[in-house]
Amino acid sequence: MKLQDEVALLGFERLQSSARPGRVRGSQLRLEPASFESVLTSSLREQVRRIIRGRIIAGDIVPGAIYSIPQFAALLGVSATPVREAVLDLGNQDLVEVVRNRGFRVPDLTERDIDEVVQLRLMLEVPAVIAIAKDPPTHQLADLRRMTGAITASAQAGDLVGFVENDRDFHLALLSCFGNQRLVAVVGRLRDQSRLYRGL
């Protein structure tokens, strides 16, 4: 398959799974139409990462179930390489766990896990936002307002993945006004981890 064909496929398909915890077979996964940003603006690896991340957020990838990278790649119509690379990226963000010689799975967070994540977010985000409010970033207000508009639009459209992504982008952009990129990176990971909890 040519890259252009892979781009077209990945641009309009999403993954859904009826799997239960355990190893997922190809027959348990299916693809349905959905809209994603054009791959022309990012690498194939990045686009696959966004698709997998979006399906995690939507709850279509079942926590605890083991997904085979070759099967996943076949369903997306790409080689195993960009899927493997995307999974490694997501593993570095603690969104998935790599299971050697088997594939990957989404961790199933406990209430204690999510309590710790929320506690850390409160310790980091609240003081930073208070400091930002005392010295508002006037040169970035237009961009922040535009981002809030995107959040509202995705909410009104019932687009869960879009809402979560736009909400994340806004809050991280706001935090970046504090001037500490390590803070932004840490909070970004914590926000992603909080989306894994299914007990809400």
PDB file of C-alpha atoms in Angstrom:
ATOM      1  CA  MET A   1       0.000   0.000   0.000  1.00  0.00           C
ATOM      2  CA  LYS A   2       1.318   3.444  -0.936  1.00  0.00           C
ATOM      3  CA  LEU A   3       1.683   6.160   1.672  1.00  0.00           C
ATOM      4  CA  GLN A   4      -1.077   8.169  -0.010  1.00  0.00           C
ATOM      5  CA  ASP A   5      -3.448   5.234   0.403  1.00  0.00           C
ATOM      6  CA  GLU A   6      -2.442   4.848   4.043  1.00  0.00           C
ATOM      7  CA  VAL A   7      -3.071   8.552   4.554  1.00  0.00           C
ATOM      8  CA  ALA A   8      -6.541   8.330   3.041  1.00  0.00           C
ATOM      9  CA  LEU A   9      -7.430   5.278   5.095  1.00  0.00           C
ATOM     10  CA  LEU A  10      -6.199   6.651   8.392  1.00  0.00           C
ATOM     11  CA  GLY A  11      -7.909   9.961   7.764  1.00  0.00           C
ATOM     12  CA  PHE A  12     -11.411   8.518   7.849  1.00  0.00           C
ATOM     13  CA  GLU A  13     -11.416   5.424  10.016  1.00  0.00           C
ATOM     14  CA  ARG A  14     -11.629   4.703  13.696  1.00  0.00           C
ATOM     15  CA  LEU A  15     -11.241   1.627  15.798  1.00  0.00           C
ATOM     16  CA  GLN A  16     -13.939   0.044  17.889  1.00  0.00           C
ATOM     17  CA  SER A  17     -13.638  -3.081  20.013  1.00  0.00           C
ATOM     18  CA  SER A  18     -16.139  -5.419  21.606  1.00  0.00           C
ATOM     19  CA  ALA A  19     -13.310  -7.090  23.458  1.00  0.00           C
ATOM     20  CA  ARG A  20     -13.230  -8.168  27.060  1.00  0.00           C
ATOM     21  CA  PRO A  21     -10.057  -8.412  29.161  1.00  0.00           C
ATOM     22  CA  GLY A  22      -7.728 -11.005  27.637  1.00  0.00           C
ATOM     23  CA  ARG A  23      -6.093 -11.238  24.244  1.00  0.00           C
ATOM     24  CA  VAL A  24      -8.040  -9.524  21.482  1.00  0.00           C
ATOM     25  CA  ARG A  25      -8.565 -11.355  18.213  1.00  0.00           C
ATOM     26  CA  GLY A  26      -8.846  -9.626  14.872  1.00  0.00           C
ATOM     27  CA  SER A  27     -12.484 -10.662  14.587  1.00  0.00           C
ATOM     28  CA  GLN A  28     -13.259  -8.705  17.752  1.00  0.00           C
ATOM     29  CA  LEU A  29     -12.095  -5.428  16.236  1.00  0.00           C
ATOM     30  CA  ARG A  30     -13.865  -3.441  13.566  1.00  0.00           C
ATOM     31  CA  LEU A  31     -13.381  -0.088  11.859  1.00  0.00           C
ATOM     32  CA  GLU A  32     -16.098   2.475  11.299  1.00  0.00           C
ATOM     33  CA  PRO A  33     -16.066   5.853   9.520  1.00  0.00           C
ATOM     34  CA  ALA A  34     -15.005   8.860  11.551  1.00  0.00           C
ATOM     35  CA  SER A  35     -13.214  12.142  10.945  1.00  0.00           C
ATOM     36  CA  PHE A  36      -9.564  12.765  11.820  1.00  0.00           C
ATOM     37  CA  GLU A  37      -7.128  15.510  10.888  1.00  0.00           C
ATOM     38  CA  SER A  38      -5.348  14.971   7.597  1.00  0.00           C
ATOM     39  CA  VAL A  39      -2.199  12.934   7.879  1.00  0.00           C
ATOM     40  CA  LEU A  40      -0.632  15.397   5.475  1.00  0.00           C
ATOM     41  CA  THR A  41      -0.028  17.674   8.483  1.00  0.00           C
ATOM     42  CA  SER A  42       1.771  15.051  10.531  1.00  0.00           C
ATOM     43  CA  SER A  43       3.760  11.849  10.232  1.00  0.00           C
ATOM     44  CA  LEU A  44       2.084   8.476   9.854  1.00  0.00           C
ATOM     45  CA  ARG A  45       3.456   7.530  13.258  1.00  0.00           C
ATOM     46  CA  GLU A  46       1.858  10.606  14.820  1.00  0.00           C
ATOM     47  CA  GLN A  47      -1.464   9.987  13.083  1.00  0.00           C
ATOM     48  CA  VAL A  48      -1.595   6.379  14.279  1.00  0.00           C
ATOM     49  CA  ARG A  49      -0.740   7.604  17.780  1.00  0.00           C
ATOM     50  CA  ARG A  50      -3.606  10.096  17.656  1.00  0.00           C
ATOM     51  CA  ILE A  51      -6.040   7.433  16.443  1.00  0.00           C
ATOM     52  CA  ILE A  52      -5.081   4.983  19.193  1.00  0.00           C
ATOM     53  CA  ARG A  53      -5.129   7.748  21.798  1.00  0.00           C
ATOM     54  CA  GLY A  54      -8.546   8.879  20.577  1.00  0.00           C
ATOM     55  CA  ARG A  55      -9.941   5.358  20.832  1.00  0.00           C
ATOM     56  CA  ILE A  56      -8.548   5.077  24.363  1.00  0.00           C
ATOM     57  CA  ILE A  57     -10.272   8.322  25.325  1.00  0.00           C
ATOM     58  CA  ALA A  58     -13.534   7.161  23.754  1.00  0.00           C
ATOM     59  CA  GLY A  59     -13.358   3.904  25.695  1.00  0.00           C
ATOM     60  CA  ASP A  60     -13.276   1.732  22.571  1.00  0.00           C
ATOM     61  CA  ILE A  61     -10.001   0.102  23.605  1.00  0.00           C
ATOM     62  CA  VAL A  62     -10.800  -2.028  26.634  1.00  0.00           C
ATOM     63  CA  PRO A  63      -8.530  -1.679  29.700  1.00  0.00           C
ATOM     64  CA  GLY A  64      -6.775  -4.953  30.484  1.00  0.00           C
ATOM     65  CA  ALA A  65      -7.297  -6.485  27.034  1.00  0.00           C
ATOM     66  CA  ILE A  66      -4.114  -7.280  25.090  1.00  0.00           C
ATOM     67  CA  TYR A  67      -4.029  -5.942  21.532  1.00  0.00           C
ATOM     68  CA  SER A  68      -1.736  -7.428  18.904  1.00  0.00           C
ATOM     69  CA  ILE A  69       0.281  -4.836  17.006  1.00  0.00           C
ATOM     70  CA  PRO A  70       0.236  -6.805  13.685  1.00  0.00           C
ATOM     71  CA  GLN A  71      -3.546  -7.262  13.905  1.00  0.00           C
ATOM     72  CA  PHE A  72      -3.999  -3.617  14.783  1.00  0.00           C
ATOM     73  CA  ALA A  73      -1.783  -2.605  11.848  1.00  0.00           C
ATOM     74  CA  ALA A  74      -3.754  -4.825   9.469  1.00  0.00           C
ATOM     75  CA  LEU A  75      -7.033  -3.275  10.571  1.00  0.00           C
ATOM     76  CA  LEU A  76      -5.651   0.218   9.985  1.00  0.00           C
ATOM     77  CA  GLY A  77      -4.131  -0.827   6.675  1.00  0.00           C
ATOM     78  CA  VAL A  78      -0.572   0.148   7.561  1.00  0.00           C
ATOM     79  CA  SER A  79       2.646  -1.692   8.327  1.00  0.00           C
ATOM     80  CA  ALA A  80       3.441  -2.714  11.883  1.00  0.00           C
ATOM     81  CA  THR A  81       6.254  -0.150  12.181  1.00  0.00           C
ATOM     82  CA  PRO A  82       4.197   3.055  12.693  1.00  0.00           C
ATOM     83  CA  VAL A  83       1.853   1.197  15.049  1.00  0.00           C
ATOM     84  CA  ARG A  84       4.776  -0.150  17.086  1.00  0.00           C
ATOM     85  CA  GLU A  85       6.348   3.317  17.239  1.00  0.00           C
ATOM     86  CA  ALA A  86       3.037   4.919  18.214  1.00  0.00           C
ATOM     87  CA  VAL A  87       2.537   2.349  20.971  1.00  0.00           C
ATOM     88  CA  LEU A  88       6.025   3.060  22.326  1.00  0.00           C
ATOM     89  CA  ASP A  89       5.189   6.781  22.385  1.00  0.00           C
ATOM     90  CA  LEU A  90       1.963   6.099  24.262  1.00  0.00           C
ATOM     91  CA  GLY A  91       3.850   3.803  26.624  1.00  0.00           C
ATOM     92  CA  ASN A  92       6.236   6.638  27.454  1.00  0.00           C
ATOM     93  CA  GLN A  93       3.167   8.702  28.345  1.00  0.00           C
ATOM     94  CA  ASP A  94       1.846   5.884  30.575  1.00  0.00           C
ATOM     95  CA  LEU A  95      -1.281   5.532  28.425  1.00  0.00           C
ATOM     96  CA  VAL A  96      -0.506   1.922  27.484  1.00  0.00           C
ATOM     97  CA  GLU A  97       1.632  -0.917  28.781  1.00  0.00           C
ATOM     98  CA  VAL A  98       3.754  -2.858  26.292  1.00  0.00           C
ATOM     99  CA  VAL A  99       3.396  -6.621  26.740  1.00  0.00           C
ATOM    100  CA  ARG A 100       6.531  -8.247  25.353  1.00  0.00           C
ATOM    101  CA  ASN A 101       5.952 -10.593  22.396  1.00  0.00           C
ATOM    102  CA  ARG A 102       2.191 -10.113  22.700  1.00  0.00           C
ATOM    103  CA  GLY A 103       1.238  -6.482  22.063  1.00  0.00           C
ATOM    104  CA  PHE A 104      -0.064  -3.772  24.342  1.00  0.00           C
ATOM    105  CA  ARG A 105      -2.871  -3.043  26.775  1.00  0.00           C
ATOM    106  CA  VAL A 106      -4.431  -0.043  28.457  1.00  0.00           C
ATOM    107  CA  PRO A 107      -3.846  -0.078  32.231  1.00  0.00           C
ATOM    108  CA  ASP A 108      -6.936  -0.384  34.411  1.00  0.00           C
ATOM    109  CA  LEU A 109      -6.575   2.380  37.009  1.00  0.00           C
ATOM    110  CA  THR A 110      -7.911   1.981  40.546  1.00  0.00           C
ATOM    111  CA  GLU A 111      -9.578   4.648  42.671  1.00  0.00           C
ATOM    112  CA  ARG A 112      -6.298   5.081  44.536  1.00  0.00           C
ATOM    113  CA  ASP A 113      -4.471   5.647  41.244  1.00  0.00           C
ATOM    114  CA  ILE A 114      -6.872   8.365  40.154  1.00  0.00           C
ATOM    115  CA  ASP A 115      -6.839   9.980  43.615  1.00  0.00           C
ATOM    116  CA  GLU A 116      -3.060  10.303  43.360  1.00  0.00           C
ATOM    117  CA  VAL A 117      -3.310  11.769  39.859  1.00  0.00           C
ATOM    118  CA  VAL A 118      -5.919  14.330  40.938  1.00  0.00           C
ATOM    119  CA  GLN A 119      -3.879  15.250  44.015  1.00  0.00           C
ATOM    120  CA  LEU A 120      -0.808  15.905  41.886  1.00  0.00           C
ATOM    121  CA  ARG A 121      -2.806  17.970  39.406  1.00  0.00           C
ATOM    122  CA  LEU A 122      -4.193  20.137  42.204  1.00  0.00           C
ATOM    123  CA  MET A 123      -0.704  20.687  43.589  1.00  0.00           C
ATOM    124  CA  LEU A 124       0.672  21.705  40.199  1.00  0.00           C
ATOM    125  CA  GLU A 125      -2.135  23.356  38.255  1.00  0.00           C
ATOM    126  CA  VAL A 126      -3.852  25.522  40.874  1.00  0.00           C
ATOM    127  CA  PRO A 127      -0.775  27.549  41.980  1.00  0.00           C
ATOM    128  CA  ALA A 128       0.270  28.015  38.343  1.00  0.00           C
ATOM    129  CA  VAL A 129      -3.154  29.280  37.251  1.00  0.00           C
ATOM    130  CA  ILE A 130      -3.327  31.647  40.244  1.00  0.00           C
ATOM    131  CA  ALA A 131       0.042  33.090  39.233  1.00  0.00           C
ATOM    132  CA  ILE A 132      -1.104  33.450  35.621  1.00  0.00           C
ATOM    133  CA  ALA A 133      -4.306  35.227  36.719  1.00  0.00           C
ATOM    134  CA  LYS A 134      -2.232  37.822  38.578  1.00  0.00           C
ATOM    135  CA  ASP A 135      -0.357  38.641  35.373  1.00  0.00           C
ATOM    136  CA  PRO A 136      -2.685  37.761  32.459  1.00  0.00           C
ATOM    137  CA  PRO A 137      -0.994  36.893  29.143  1.00  0.00           C
ATOM    138  CA  THR A 138      -2.753  39.582  27.085  1.00  0.00           C
ATOM    139  CA  HIS A 139      -0.843  38.638  23.920  1.00  0.00           C
ATOM    140  CA  GLN A 140      -2.280  35.104  24.069  1.00  0.00           C
ATOM    141  CA  LEU A 141      -5.884  35.865  24.999  1.00  0.00           C
ATOM    142  CA  ALA A 142      -7.128  35.707  21.404  1.00  0.00           C
ATOM    143  CA  ASP A 143      -5.706  32.204  20.937  1.00  0.00           C
ATOM    144  CA  LEU A 144      -7.128  31.060  24.269  1.00  0.00           C
ATOM    145  CA  ARG A 145     -10.581  32.412  23.349  1.00  0.00           C
ATOM    146  CA  ARG A 146     -10.396  30.572  20.031  1.00  0.00           C
ATOM    147  CA  MET A 147      -9.598  27.365  21.913  1.00  0.00           C
ATOM    148  CA  THR A 148     -12.597  27.802  24.199  1.00  0.00           C
ATOM    149  CA  GLY A 149     -14.727  28.167  21.079  1.00  0.00           C
ATOM    150  CA  ALA A 150     -13.411  24.832  19.805  1.00  0.00           C
ATOM    151  CA  ILE A 151     -14.274  23.211  23.145  1.00  0.00           C
ATOM    152  CA  THR A 152     -17.834  24.552  22.955  1.00  0.00           C
ATOM    153  CA  ALA A 153     -18.255  23.458  19.342  1.00  0.00           C
ATOM    154  CA  SER A 154     -17.118  19.889  20.007  1.00  0.00           C
ATOM    155  CA  ALA A 155     -19.373  19.674  23.075  1.00  0.00           C
ATOM    156  CA  GLN A 156     -22.391  20.866  21.092  1.00  0.00           C
ATOM    157  CA  ALA A 157     -21.584  18.356  18.353  1.00  0.00           C
ATOM    158  CA  GLY A 158     -21.379  15.500  20.865  1.00  0.00           C
ATOM    159  CA  ASP A 159     -17.792  14.822  19.805  1.00  0.00           C
ATOM    160  CA  LEU A 160     -16.254  13.251  22.926  1.00  0.00           C
ATOM    161  CA  VAL A 161     -12.776  12.754  21.506  1.00  0.00           C
ATOM    162  CA  GLY A 162     -12.730  16.246  20.011  1.00  0.00           C
ATOM    163  CA  PHE A 163     -13.947  17.748  23.278  1.00  0.00           C
ATOM    164  CA  VAL A 164     -11.258  16.012  25.339  1.00  0.00           C
ATOM    165  CA  GLU A 165      -8.510  16.931  22.861  1.00  0.00           C
ATOM    166  CA  ASN A 166      -9.609  20.578  22.646  1.00  0.00           C
ATOM    167  CA  ASP A 167     -10.006  20.812  26.413  1.00  0.00           C
ATOM    168  CA  ARG A 168      -6.513  19.382  26.874  1.00  0.00           C
ATOM    169  CA  ASP A 169      -5.023  21.776  24.318  1.00  0.00           C
ATOM    170  CA  PHE A 170      -6.627  24.775  26.045  1.00  0.00           C
ATOM    171  CA  HIS A 171      -5.490  23.916  29.548  1.00  0.00           C
ATOM    172  CA  LEU A 172      -1.943  23.129  28.459  1.00  0.00           C
ATOM    173  CA  ALA A 173      -1.787  26.345  26.427  1.00  0.00           C
ATOM    174  CA  LEU A 174      -2.972  28.252  29.493  1.00  0.00           C
ATOM    175  CA  LEU A 175      -0.355  26.571  31.674  1.00  0.00           C
ATOM    176  CA  SER A 176       2.352  27.386  29.138  1.00  0.00           C
ATOM    177  CA  CYS A 177       1.786  31.052  30.019  1.00  0.00           C
ATOM    178  CA  PHE A 178       3.455  30.254  33.349  1.00  0.00           C
ATOM    179  CA  GLY A 179       6.690  29.782  31.433  1.00  0.00           C
ATOM    180  CA  ASN A 180       7.638  26.310  32.653  1.00  0.00           C
ATOM    181  CA  GLN A 181       7.539  23.710  29.890  1.00  0.00           C
ATOM    182  CA  ARG A 182       8.407  20.863  32.255  1.00  0.00           C
ATOM    183  CA  LEU A 183       5.251  21.715  34.192  1.00  0.00           C
ATOM    184  CA  VAL A 184       3.228  21.604  30.983  1.00  0.00           C
ATOM    185  CA  ALA A 185       4.683  18.205  30.044  1.00  0.00           C
ATOM    186  CA  VAL A 186       4.025  16.681  33.475  1.00  0.00           C
ATOM    187  CA  VAL A 187       0.467  18.007  33.666  1.00  0.00           C
ATOM    188  CA  GLY A 188      -0.197  16.780  30.131  1.00  0.00           C
ATOM    189  CA  ARG A 189       0.739  13.250  31.159  1.00  0.00           C
ATOM    190  CA  LEU A 190      -1.364  13.462  34.320  1.00  0.00           C
ATOM    191  CA  ARG A 191      -4.398  14.688  32.372  1.00  0.00           C
ATOM    192  CA  ASP A 192      -4.001  11.807  29.922  1.00  0.00           C
ATOM    193  CA  GLN A 193      -3.752   9.284  32.756  1.00  0.00           C
ATOM    194  CA  SER A 194      -6.925  10.619  34.360  1.00  0.00           C
ATOM    195  CA  ARG A 195      -8.812   9.699  31.166  1.00  0.00           C
ATOM    196  CA  LEU A 196      -8.017   6.022  31.719  1.00  0.00           C
ATOM    197  CA  TYR A 197     -10.204   5.721  34.808  1.00  0.00           C
ATOM    198  CA  ARG A 198     -13.512   3.984  34.067  1.00  0.00           C
ATOM    199  CA  GLY A 199     -15.064   4.244  37.521  1.00  0.00           C
ATOM    200  CA  LEU A 200     -16.589   7.689  36.977  1.00  0.00           C
TER     201      LEU A 200
END
